[in-house]
Tab-separated table of C-alpha atoms and ligand atoms in Angstrom:
chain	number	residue	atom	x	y	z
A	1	UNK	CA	7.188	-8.039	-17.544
A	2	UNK	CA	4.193	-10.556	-18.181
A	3	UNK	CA	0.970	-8.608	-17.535
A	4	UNK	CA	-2.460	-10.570	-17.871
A	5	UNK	CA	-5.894	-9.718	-18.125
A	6	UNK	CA	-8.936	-12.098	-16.837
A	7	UNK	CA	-12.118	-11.530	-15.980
A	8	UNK	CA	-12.192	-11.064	-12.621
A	9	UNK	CA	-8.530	-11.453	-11.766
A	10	UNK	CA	-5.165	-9.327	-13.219
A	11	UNK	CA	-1.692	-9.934	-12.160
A	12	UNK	CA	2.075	-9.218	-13.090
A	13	UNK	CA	4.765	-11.963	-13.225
A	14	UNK	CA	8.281	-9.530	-13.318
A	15	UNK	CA	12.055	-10.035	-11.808
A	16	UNK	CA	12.504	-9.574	-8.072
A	17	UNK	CA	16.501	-9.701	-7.989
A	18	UNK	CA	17.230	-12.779	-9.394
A	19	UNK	CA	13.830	-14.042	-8.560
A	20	UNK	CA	10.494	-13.791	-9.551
A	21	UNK	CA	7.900	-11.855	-7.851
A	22	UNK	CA	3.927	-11.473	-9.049
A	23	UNK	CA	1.354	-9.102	-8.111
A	24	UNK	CA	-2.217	-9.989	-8.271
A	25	UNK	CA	-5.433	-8.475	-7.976
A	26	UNK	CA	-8.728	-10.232	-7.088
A	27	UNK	CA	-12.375	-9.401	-6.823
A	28	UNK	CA	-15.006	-11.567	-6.452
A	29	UNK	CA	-16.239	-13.794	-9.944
A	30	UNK	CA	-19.521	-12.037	-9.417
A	31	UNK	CA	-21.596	-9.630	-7.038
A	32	UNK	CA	-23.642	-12.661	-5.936
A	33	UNK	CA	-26.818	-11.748	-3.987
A	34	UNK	CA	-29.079	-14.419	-2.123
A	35	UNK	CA	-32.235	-13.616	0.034
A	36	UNK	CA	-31.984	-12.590	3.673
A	37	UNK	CA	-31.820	-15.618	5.754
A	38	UNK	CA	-35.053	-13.836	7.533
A	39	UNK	CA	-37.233	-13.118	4.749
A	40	UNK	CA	-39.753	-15.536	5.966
A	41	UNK	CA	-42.259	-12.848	4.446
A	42	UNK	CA	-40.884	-13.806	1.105
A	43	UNK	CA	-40.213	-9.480	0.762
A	44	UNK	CA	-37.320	-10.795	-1.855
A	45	UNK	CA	-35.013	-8.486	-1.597
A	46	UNK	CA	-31.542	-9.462	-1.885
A	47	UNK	CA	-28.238	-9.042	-0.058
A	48	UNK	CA	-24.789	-9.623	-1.031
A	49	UNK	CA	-24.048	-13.029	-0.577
A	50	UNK	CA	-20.682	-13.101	1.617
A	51	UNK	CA	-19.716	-16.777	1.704
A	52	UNK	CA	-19.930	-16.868	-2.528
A	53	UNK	CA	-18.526	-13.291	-2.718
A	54	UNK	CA	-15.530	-14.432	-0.850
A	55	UNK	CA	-15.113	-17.871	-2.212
A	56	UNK	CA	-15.482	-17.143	-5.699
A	57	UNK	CA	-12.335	-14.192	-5.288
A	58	UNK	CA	-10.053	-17.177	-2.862
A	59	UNK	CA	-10.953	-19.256	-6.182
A	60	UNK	CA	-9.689	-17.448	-8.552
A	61	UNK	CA	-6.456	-16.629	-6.231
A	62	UNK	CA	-5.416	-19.860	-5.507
A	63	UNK	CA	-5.941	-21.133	-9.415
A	64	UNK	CA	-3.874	-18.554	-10.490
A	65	UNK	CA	-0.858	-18.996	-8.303
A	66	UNK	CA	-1.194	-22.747	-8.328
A	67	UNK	CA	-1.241	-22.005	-12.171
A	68	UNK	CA	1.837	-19.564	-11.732
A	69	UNK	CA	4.063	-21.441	-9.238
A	70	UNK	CA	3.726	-18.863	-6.552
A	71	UNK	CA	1.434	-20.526	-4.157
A	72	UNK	CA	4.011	-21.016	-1.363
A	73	UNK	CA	5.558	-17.732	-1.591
A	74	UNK	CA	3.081	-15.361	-0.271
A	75	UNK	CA	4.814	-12.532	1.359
A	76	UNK	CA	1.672	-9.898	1.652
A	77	UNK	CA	-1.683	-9.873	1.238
A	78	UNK	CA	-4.535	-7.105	1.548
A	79	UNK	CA	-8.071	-7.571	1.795
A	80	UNK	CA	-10.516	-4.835	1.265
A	81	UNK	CA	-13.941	-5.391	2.597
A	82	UNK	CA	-17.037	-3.305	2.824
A	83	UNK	CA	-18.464	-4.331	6.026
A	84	UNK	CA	-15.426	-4.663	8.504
A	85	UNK	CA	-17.289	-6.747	11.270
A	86	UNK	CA	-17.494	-9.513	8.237
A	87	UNK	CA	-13.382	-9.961	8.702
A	88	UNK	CA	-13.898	-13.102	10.517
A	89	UNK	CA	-15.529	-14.807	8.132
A	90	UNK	CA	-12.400	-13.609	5.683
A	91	UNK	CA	-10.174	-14.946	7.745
A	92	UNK	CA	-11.606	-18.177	7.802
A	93	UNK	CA	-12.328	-18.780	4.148
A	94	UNK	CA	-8.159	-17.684	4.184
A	95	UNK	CA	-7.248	-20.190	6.430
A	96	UNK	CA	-9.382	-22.759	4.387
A	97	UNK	CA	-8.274	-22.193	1.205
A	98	UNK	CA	-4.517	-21.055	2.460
A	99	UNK	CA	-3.521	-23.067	5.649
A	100	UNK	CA	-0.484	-22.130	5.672
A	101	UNK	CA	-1.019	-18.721	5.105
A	102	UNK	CA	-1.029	-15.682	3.135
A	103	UNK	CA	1.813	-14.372	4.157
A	104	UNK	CA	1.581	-10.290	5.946
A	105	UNK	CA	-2.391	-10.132	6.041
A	106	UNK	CA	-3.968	-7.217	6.378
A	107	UNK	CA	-7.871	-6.304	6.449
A	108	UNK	CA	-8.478	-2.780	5.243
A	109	UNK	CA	-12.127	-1.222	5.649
A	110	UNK	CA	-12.354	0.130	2.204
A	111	UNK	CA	-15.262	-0.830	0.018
A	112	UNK	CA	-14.179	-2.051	-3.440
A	113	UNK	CA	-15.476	0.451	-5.946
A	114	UNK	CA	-16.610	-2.471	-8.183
A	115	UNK	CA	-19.660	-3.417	-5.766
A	116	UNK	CA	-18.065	-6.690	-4.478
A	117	UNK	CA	-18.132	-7.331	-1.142
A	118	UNK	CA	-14.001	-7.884	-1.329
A	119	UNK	CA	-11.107	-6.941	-2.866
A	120	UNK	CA	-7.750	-8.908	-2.741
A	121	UNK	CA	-3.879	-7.679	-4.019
A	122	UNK	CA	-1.729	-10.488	-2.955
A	123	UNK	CA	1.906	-9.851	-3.383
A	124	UNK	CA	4.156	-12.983	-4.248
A	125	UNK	CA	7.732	-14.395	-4.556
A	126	UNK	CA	9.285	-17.404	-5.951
A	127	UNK	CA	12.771	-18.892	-7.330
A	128	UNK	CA	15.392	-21.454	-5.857
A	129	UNK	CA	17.420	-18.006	-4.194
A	130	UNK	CA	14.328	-17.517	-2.310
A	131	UNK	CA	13.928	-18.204	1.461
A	132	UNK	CA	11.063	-18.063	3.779
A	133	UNK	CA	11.389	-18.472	7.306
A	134	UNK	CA	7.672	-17.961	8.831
A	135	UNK	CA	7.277	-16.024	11.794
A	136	UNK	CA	5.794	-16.746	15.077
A	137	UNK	CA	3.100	-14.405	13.899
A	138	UNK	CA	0.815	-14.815	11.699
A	139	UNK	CA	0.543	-11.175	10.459
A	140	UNK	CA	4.938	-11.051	9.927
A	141	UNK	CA	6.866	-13.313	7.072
A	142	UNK	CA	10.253	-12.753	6.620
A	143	UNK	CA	12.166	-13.436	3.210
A	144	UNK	CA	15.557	-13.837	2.063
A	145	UNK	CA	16.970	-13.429	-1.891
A	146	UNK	CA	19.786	-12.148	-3.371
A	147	UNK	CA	21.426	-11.721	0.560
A	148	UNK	CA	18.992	-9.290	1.274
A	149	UNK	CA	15.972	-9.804	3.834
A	150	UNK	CA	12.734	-9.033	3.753
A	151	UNK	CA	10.259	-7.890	6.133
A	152	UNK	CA	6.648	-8.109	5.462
A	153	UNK	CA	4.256	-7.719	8.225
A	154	UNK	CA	0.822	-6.370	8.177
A	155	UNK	CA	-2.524	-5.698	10.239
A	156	UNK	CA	-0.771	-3.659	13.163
A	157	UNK	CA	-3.349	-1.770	15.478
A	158	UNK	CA	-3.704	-0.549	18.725
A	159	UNK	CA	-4.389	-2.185	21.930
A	160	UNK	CA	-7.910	-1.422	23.088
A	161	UNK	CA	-6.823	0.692	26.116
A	162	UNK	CA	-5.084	4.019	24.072
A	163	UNK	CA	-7.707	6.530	23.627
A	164	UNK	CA	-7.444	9.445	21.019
A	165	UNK	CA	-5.809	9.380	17.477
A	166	UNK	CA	-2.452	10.447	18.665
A	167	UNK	CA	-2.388	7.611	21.328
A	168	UNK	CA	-4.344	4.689	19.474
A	169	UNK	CA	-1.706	5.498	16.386
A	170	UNK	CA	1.149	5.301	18.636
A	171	UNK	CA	0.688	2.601	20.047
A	172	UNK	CA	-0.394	0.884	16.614
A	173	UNK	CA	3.595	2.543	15.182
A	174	UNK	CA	5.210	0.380	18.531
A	175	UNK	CA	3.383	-2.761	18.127
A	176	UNK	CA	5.003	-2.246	14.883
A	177	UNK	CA	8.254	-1.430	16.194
A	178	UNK	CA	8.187	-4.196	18.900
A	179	UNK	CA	7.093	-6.612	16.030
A	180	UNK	CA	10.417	-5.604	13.658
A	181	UNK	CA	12.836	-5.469	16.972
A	182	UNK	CA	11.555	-9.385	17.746
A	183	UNK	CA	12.532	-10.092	13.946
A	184	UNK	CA	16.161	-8.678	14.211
A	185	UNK	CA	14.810	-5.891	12.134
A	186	UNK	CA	15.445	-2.050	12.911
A	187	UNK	CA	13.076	0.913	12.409
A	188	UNK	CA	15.863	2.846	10.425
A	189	UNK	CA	15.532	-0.086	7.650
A	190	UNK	CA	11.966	0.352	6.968
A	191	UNK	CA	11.350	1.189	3.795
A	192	UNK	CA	7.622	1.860	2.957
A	193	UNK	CA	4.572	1.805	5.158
A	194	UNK	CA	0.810	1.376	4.735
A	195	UNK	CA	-1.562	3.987	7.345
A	196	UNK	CA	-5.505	3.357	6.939
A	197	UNK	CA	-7.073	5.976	9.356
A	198	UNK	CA	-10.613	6.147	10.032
A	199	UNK	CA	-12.118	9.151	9.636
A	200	UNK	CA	-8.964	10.915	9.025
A	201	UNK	CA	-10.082	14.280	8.003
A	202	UNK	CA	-12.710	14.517	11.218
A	203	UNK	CA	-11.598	16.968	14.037
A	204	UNK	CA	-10.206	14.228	17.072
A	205	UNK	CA	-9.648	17.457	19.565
A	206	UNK	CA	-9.846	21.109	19.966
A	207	UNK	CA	-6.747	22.627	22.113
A	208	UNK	CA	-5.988	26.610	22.177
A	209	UNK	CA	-4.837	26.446	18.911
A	210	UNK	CA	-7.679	25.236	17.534
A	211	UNK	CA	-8.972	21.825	15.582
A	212	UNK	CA	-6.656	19.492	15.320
A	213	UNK	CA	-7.629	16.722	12.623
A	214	UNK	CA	-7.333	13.066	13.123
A	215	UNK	CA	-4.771	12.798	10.578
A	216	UNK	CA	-2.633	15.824	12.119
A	217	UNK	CA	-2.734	13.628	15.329
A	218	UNK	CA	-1.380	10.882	13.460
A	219	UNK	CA	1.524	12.821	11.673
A	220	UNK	CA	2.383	13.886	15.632
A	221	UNK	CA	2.634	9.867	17.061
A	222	UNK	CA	4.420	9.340	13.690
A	223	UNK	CA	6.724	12.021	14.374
A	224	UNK	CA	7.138	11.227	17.878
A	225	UNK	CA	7.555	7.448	16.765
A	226	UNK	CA	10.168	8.332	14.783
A	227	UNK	CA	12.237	10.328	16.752
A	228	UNK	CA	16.029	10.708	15.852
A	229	UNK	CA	15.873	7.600	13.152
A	230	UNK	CA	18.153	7.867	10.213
A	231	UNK	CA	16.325	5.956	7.913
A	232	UNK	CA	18.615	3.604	5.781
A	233	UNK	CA	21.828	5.459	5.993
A	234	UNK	CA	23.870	2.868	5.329
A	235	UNK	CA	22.497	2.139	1.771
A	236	UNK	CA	21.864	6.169	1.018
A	237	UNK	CA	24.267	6.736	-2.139
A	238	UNK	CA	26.070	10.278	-1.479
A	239	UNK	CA	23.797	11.658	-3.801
A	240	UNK	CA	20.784	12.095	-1.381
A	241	UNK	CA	21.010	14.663	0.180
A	242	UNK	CA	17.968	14.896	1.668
A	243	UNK	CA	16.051	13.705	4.908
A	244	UNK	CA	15.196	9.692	4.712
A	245	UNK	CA	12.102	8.375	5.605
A	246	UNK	CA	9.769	5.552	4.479
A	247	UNK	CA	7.780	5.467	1.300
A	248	UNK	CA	4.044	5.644	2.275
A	249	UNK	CA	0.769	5.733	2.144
A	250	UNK	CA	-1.834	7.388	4.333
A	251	UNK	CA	-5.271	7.129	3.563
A	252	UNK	CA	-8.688	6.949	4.729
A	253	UNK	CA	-10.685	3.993	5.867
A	254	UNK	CA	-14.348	3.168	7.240
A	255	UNK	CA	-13.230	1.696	10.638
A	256	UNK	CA	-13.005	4.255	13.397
A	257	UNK	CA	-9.040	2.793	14.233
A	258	UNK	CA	-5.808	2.614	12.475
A	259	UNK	CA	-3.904	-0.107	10.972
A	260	UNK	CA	-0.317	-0.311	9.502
A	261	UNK	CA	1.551	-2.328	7.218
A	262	UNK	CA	5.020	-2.123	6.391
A	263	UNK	CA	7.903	-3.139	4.523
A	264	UNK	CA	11.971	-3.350	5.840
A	265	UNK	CA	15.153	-4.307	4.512
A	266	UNK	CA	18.663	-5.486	5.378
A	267	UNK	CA	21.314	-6.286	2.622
A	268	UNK	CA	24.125	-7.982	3.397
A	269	UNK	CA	25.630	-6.687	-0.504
A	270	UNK	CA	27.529	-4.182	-1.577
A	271	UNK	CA	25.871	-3.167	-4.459
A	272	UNK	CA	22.795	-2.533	-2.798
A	273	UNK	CA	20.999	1.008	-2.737
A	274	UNK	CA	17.752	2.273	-0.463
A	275	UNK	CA	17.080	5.687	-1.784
A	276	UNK	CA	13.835	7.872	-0.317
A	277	UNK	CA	12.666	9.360	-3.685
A	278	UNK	CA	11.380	13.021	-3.905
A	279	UNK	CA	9.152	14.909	-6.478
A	280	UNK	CA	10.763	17.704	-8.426
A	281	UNK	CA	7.430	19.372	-9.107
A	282	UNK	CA	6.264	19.075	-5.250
A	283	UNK	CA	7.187	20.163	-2.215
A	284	UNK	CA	8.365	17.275	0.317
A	285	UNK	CA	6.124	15.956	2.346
A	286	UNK	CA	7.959	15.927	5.653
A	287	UNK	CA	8.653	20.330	4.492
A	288	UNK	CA	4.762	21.093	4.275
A	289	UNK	CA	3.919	23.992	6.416
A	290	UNK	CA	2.422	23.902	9.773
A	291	UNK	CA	-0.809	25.163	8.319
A	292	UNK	CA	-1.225	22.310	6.785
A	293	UNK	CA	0.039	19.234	9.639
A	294	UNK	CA	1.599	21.217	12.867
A	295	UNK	CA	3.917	17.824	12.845
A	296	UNK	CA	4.342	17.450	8.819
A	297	UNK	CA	3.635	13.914	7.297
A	298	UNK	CA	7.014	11.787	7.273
A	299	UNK	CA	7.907	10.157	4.488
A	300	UNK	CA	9.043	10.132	1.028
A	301	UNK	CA	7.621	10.044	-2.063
A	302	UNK	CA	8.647	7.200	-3.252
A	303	UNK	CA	11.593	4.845	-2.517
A	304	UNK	CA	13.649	2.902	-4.725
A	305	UNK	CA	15.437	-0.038	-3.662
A	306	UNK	CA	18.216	-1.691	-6.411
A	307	UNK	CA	21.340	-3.660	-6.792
A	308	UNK	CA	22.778	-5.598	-9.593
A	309	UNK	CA	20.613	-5.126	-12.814
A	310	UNK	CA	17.407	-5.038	-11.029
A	311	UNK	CA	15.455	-1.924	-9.699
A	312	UNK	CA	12.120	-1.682	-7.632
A	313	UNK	CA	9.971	1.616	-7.043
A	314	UNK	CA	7.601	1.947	-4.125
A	315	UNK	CA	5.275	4.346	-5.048
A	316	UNK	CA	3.867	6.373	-2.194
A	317	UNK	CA	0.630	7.325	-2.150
A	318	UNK	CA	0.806	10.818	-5.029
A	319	UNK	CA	-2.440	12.903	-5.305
A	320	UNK	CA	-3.064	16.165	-6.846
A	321	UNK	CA	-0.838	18.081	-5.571
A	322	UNK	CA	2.194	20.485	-6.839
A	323	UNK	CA	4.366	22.678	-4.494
A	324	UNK	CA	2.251	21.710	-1.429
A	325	UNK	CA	-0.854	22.556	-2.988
A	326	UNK	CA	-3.197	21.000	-4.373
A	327	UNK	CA	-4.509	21.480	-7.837
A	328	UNK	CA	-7.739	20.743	-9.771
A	329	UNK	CA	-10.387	20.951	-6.696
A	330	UNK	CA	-13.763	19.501	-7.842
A	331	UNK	CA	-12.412	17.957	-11.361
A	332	UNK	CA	-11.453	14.594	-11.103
A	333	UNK	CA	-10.107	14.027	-14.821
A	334	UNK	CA	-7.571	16.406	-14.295
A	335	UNK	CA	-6.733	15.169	-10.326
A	336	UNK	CA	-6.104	11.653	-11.831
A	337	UNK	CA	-4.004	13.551	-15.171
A	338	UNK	CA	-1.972	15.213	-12.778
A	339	UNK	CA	-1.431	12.273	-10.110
A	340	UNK	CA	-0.068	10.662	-13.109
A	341	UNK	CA	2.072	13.539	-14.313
A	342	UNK	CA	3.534	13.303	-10.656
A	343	UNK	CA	4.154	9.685	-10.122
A	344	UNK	CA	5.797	9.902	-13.831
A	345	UNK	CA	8.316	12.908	-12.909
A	346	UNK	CA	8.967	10.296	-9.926
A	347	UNK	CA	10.013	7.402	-11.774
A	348	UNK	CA	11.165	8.860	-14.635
A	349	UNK	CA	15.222	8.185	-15.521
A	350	UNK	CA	16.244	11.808	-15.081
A	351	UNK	CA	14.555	11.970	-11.135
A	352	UNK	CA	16.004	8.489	-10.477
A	353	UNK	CA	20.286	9.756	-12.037
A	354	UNK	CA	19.262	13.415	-9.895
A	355	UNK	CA	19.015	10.442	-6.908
A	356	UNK	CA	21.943	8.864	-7.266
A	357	UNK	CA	20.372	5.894	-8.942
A	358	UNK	CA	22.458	5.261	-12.437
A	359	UNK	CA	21.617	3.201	-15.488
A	360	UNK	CA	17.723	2.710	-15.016
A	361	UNK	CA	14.924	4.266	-16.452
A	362	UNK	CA	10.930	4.003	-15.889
A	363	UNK	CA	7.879	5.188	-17.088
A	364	UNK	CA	4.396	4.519	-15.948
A	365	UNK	CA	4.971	1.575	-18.465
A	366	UNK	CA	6.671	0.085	-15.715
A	367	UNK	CA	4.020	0.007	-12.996
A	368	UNK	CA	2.911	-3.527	-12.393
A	369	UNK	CA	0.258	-2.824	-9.879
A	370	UNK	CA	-1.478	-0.436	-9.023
A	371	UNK	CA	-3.909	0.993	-7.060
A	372	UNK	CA	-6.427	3.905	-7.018
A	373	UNK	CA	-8.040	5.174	-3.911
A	374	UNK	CA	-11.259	7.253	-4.733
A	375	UNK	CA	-13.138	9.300	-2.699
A	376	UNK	CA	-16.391	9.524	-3.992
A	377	UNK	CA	-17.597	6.391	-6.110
A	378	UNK	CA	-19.301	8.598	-8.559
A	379	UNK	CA	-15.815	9.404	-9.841
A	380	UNK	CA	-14.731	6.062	-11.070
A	381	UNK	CA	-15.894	6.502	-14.910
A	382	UNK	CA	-14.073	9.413	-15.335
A	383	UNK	CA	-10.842	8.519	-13.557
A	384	UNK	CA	-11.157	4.755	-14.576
A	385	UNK	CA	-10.753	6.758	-18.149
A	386	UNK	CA	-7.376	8.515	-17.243
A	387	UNK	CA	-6.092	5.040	-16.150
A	388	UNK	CA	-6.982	3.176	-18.387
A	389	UNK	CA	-5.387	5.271	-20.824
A	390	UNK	CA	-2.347	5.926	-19.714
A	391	UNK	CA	-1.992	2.508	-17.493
A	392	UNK	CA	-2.942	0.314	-19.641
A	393	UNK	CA	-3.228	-3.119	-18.566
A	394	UNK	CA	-1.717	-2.395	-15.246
A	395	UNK	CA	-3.467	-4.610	-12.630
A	396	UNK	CA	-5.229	-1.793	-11.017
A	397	UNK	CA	-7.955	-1.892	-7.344
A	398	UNK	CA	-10.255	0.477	-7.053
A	399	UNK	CA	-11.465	1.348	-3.427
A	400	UNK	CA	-13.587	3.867	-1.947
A	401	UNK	CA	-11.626	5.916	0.449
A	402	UNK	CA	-11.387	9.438	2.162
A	403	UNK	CA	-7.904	11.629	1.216
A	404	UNK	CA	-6.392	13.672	3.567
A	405	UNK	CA	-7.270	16.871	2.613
A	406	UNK	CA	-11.186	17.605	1.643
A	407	UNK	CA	-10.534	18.377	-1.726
A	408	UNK	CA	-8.471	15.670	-3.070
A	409	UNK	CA	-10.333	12.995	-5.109
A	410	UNK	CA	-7.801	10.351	-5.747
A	411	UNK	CA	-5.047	8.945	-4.736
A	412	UNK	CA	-2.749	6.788	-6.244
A	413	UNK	CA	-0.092	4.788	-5.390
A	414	UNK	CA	2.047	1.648	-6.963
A	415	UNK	CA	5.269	-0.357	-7.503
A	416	UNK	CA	7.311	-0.287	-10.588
A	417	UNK	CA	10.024	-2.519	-11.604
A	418	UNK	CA	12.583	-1.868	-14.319
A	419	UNK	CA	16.272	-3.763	-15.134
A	420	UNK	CA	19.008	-2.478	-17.219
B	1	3EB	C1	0.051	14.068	0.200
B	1	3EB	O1	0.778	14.078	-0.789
B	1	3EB	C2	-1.155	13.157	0.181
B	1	3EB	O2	0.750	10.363	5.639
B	1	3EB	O3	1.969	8.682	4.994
B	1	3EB	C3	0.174	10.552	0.711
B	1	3EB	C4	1.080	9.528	1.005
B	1	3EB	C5	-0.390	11.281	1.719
B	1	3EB	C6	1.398	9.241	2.340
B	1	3EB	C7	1.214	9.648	4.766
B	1	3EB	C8	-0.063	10.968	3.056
B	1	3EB	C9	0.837	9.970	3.364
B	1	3EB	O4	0.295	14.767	1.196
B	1	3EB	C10	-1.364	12.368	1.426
């Protein structure tokens, strides 16, 4: 549980089974600026400068897992930029300083709260019990440890013809569907997904029943999606009781379009356990009332995946919110106190035995990345202050990004790792 600290790069190196897994978080080595290409006028006022922006954060990534060992073992890797239309040139900086790859790629429109033009958390493995067979694609790797597969893809959108949010996000949930089946992978092994919605809080339609938000259109193609899937029932321990579905987050982004990433399992093991985590001080997610999503939001709060000594927690996305409402509107400090609180009674040993899940314990000690979605940049001081309090040296991203209801400020999600 090796956490370390550098300037412009933080990363964790912890178990993954019997292998080794890191987590890493990148921003560029500086804000660089340059002068317009244009300012023939000599004006001299500067822009961002993209190419150094970007090259200085691929830098510092590469160096480190070249440094670390884990340069081969990519499995995903998100990149948050704050001009979407410059994803191009991302990719091909990627490609230059990674030909081979970085693994499930996915290019989020959310503006780093730092002021960079990027943000990067890569998420690696590496050990002899670890086996990666590429995929045809370049936005899928699958991985094999312990006799358990992974799926990692990323970067699933629509096609261009689907108009509205319910049909653009269905048809992003089946490219993602069509993408697992191609893999030998089923939707009921999914374990945690990844939703970036622009403008999700913006009306898409009015019917007789009034607005419906962009979001609530989404939670109905996710439903629909869905369908009659039982979600991991064949690693459930008796104990959970309770309707599975897929970690997750769902958050805002500055692109007009969705885009999903996702993780799925199969274990060939015994010993192995899925279990869809809920929150004893809120309400489930997929049980919020119709005033709030006519189709509710499906997935779990977190979900917790372990066998032999080892344990791994998907955080899902937790915001301020107890019972199904949510507390604290307008003070940030105590939003981010009580987003804690939540993702704490989540982890915590006494949740995890309630689930069925014996022998481990976690705290928020145990997060070993991190990140913090912000609505309104003004914020960060004061919630930057909560975490770094009580997260320590947690490799944590910042990025600026709308939550799903108006009055929620942050949003916080992570992974956390813990052995007996
Ligand atoms: C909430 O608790 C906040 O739609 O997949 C958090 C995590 C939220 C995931 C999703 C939404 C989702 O309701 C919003």
């Amino acid at each position: 549980m090796r956490k370390t600290y550098k300037k412009n790069i933080t990363y964790s190196v912890i178990p993954f089974g019997a292998a080794l897994q890191m987590f890493l978080i990148a921003e560029p080595a500086e804000n660089f600026v340059t002068l317009p290409e244009d300012d023939t006028q000599g004006h001299g006022k500067s822009v961002p400068d993209w190419q150094r922006q970007i090259r200085s954060t691929f830098d510092a990534i590469r160096a480190t897992l070249v440094a670390e060992g884990f340069d081969a073992g990519v499995v995903m890797s998100n990149f948050y930029l704050t001009d979407i239309a410059m994803k191009e040139l991302l990719r091909q900086i990627a490609a230059e300083f990674f030909p081979k790859g970085l693994g499930a790629m996915t290019i989020i429109p959310q503006a780093p709260v730092s002021g960079g033009v990027c943000g990067a958390e890569i998420w690696a493995l590496k050990g002899r019990k670890i086996k990666r067979q590429e995929s045809n694609s370049d936005n899928i790797i699958i991985a094999e440890s312990d006799s358990v597969r992974w799926f990692f893809g990323g970067d699933f959108r629509s096609d261009n013809s689907p108009v509205g949010a319910y049909n653009r996000s269905l048809n992003a949930f089946k490219n993602f569907g069509d993408s697992l089946t191609a893999n030998k992978f089923r939707l009921d092994q999914v374990i945690r997904t990844w939703i970036y919605q622009g403008h999700l809080v913006l009306p898409d339609k009015t019917t007789a029943d009034g607005v419906l938000q962009r979001y609530q259109e989404l939670n109905r193609a996710r439903t629909d999606f869905f369908g009659e899937t039982k979600f991991l029932s064949k690693y459930l321990p008796v104990e959970c009781k309770s309707t599975a579905f897929p970690a997750s987050t769902g958050i805002g982004a500055d692109d007009v379009d969705v885009v999903i990433a996702a993780v799925a399992v199969e274990a060939a093991r015994e010993d192995f356990i899925a279990v869809p985590l809920e929150n004893p001080h809120q309400t489930s997610a997929f049980s919020y009332g119709v005033n709030y999503s006519p189709q509710s939001p499906k997935f779990a709060r977190g979900m917790a995946i372990a066998f032999d000594n080892w344990c791994q927690i998907f955080v899902s996305g937790t915001a301020s919110i107890t019972d199904s409402e949510s507390r604290y509107g307008g003070d940030p400090t105590l939003q981010t106190e009580q987003t804690l609180d939540n993702i704490e009674a989540l982890i915590d040993g006494s949740n995890l035995t309630q689930h069925g899940i014996r022998g481990f314990d976690s705290s928020l000690a145990n997060l070993e990345c991190v990140r913090v979605y912000i609505k309104n940049p003004n914020d960060f001081n004061v919630i930057n202050e909560v975490c770094k309090k009580r997260l320590r040296n947690t490799p944590i991203l910042y990025t600026i990004a709308d939550v799903c209801r108006p009055e929620l400020l942050v949003e916080i999600e992570g992974f956390a790792v813990t052995v007996k």
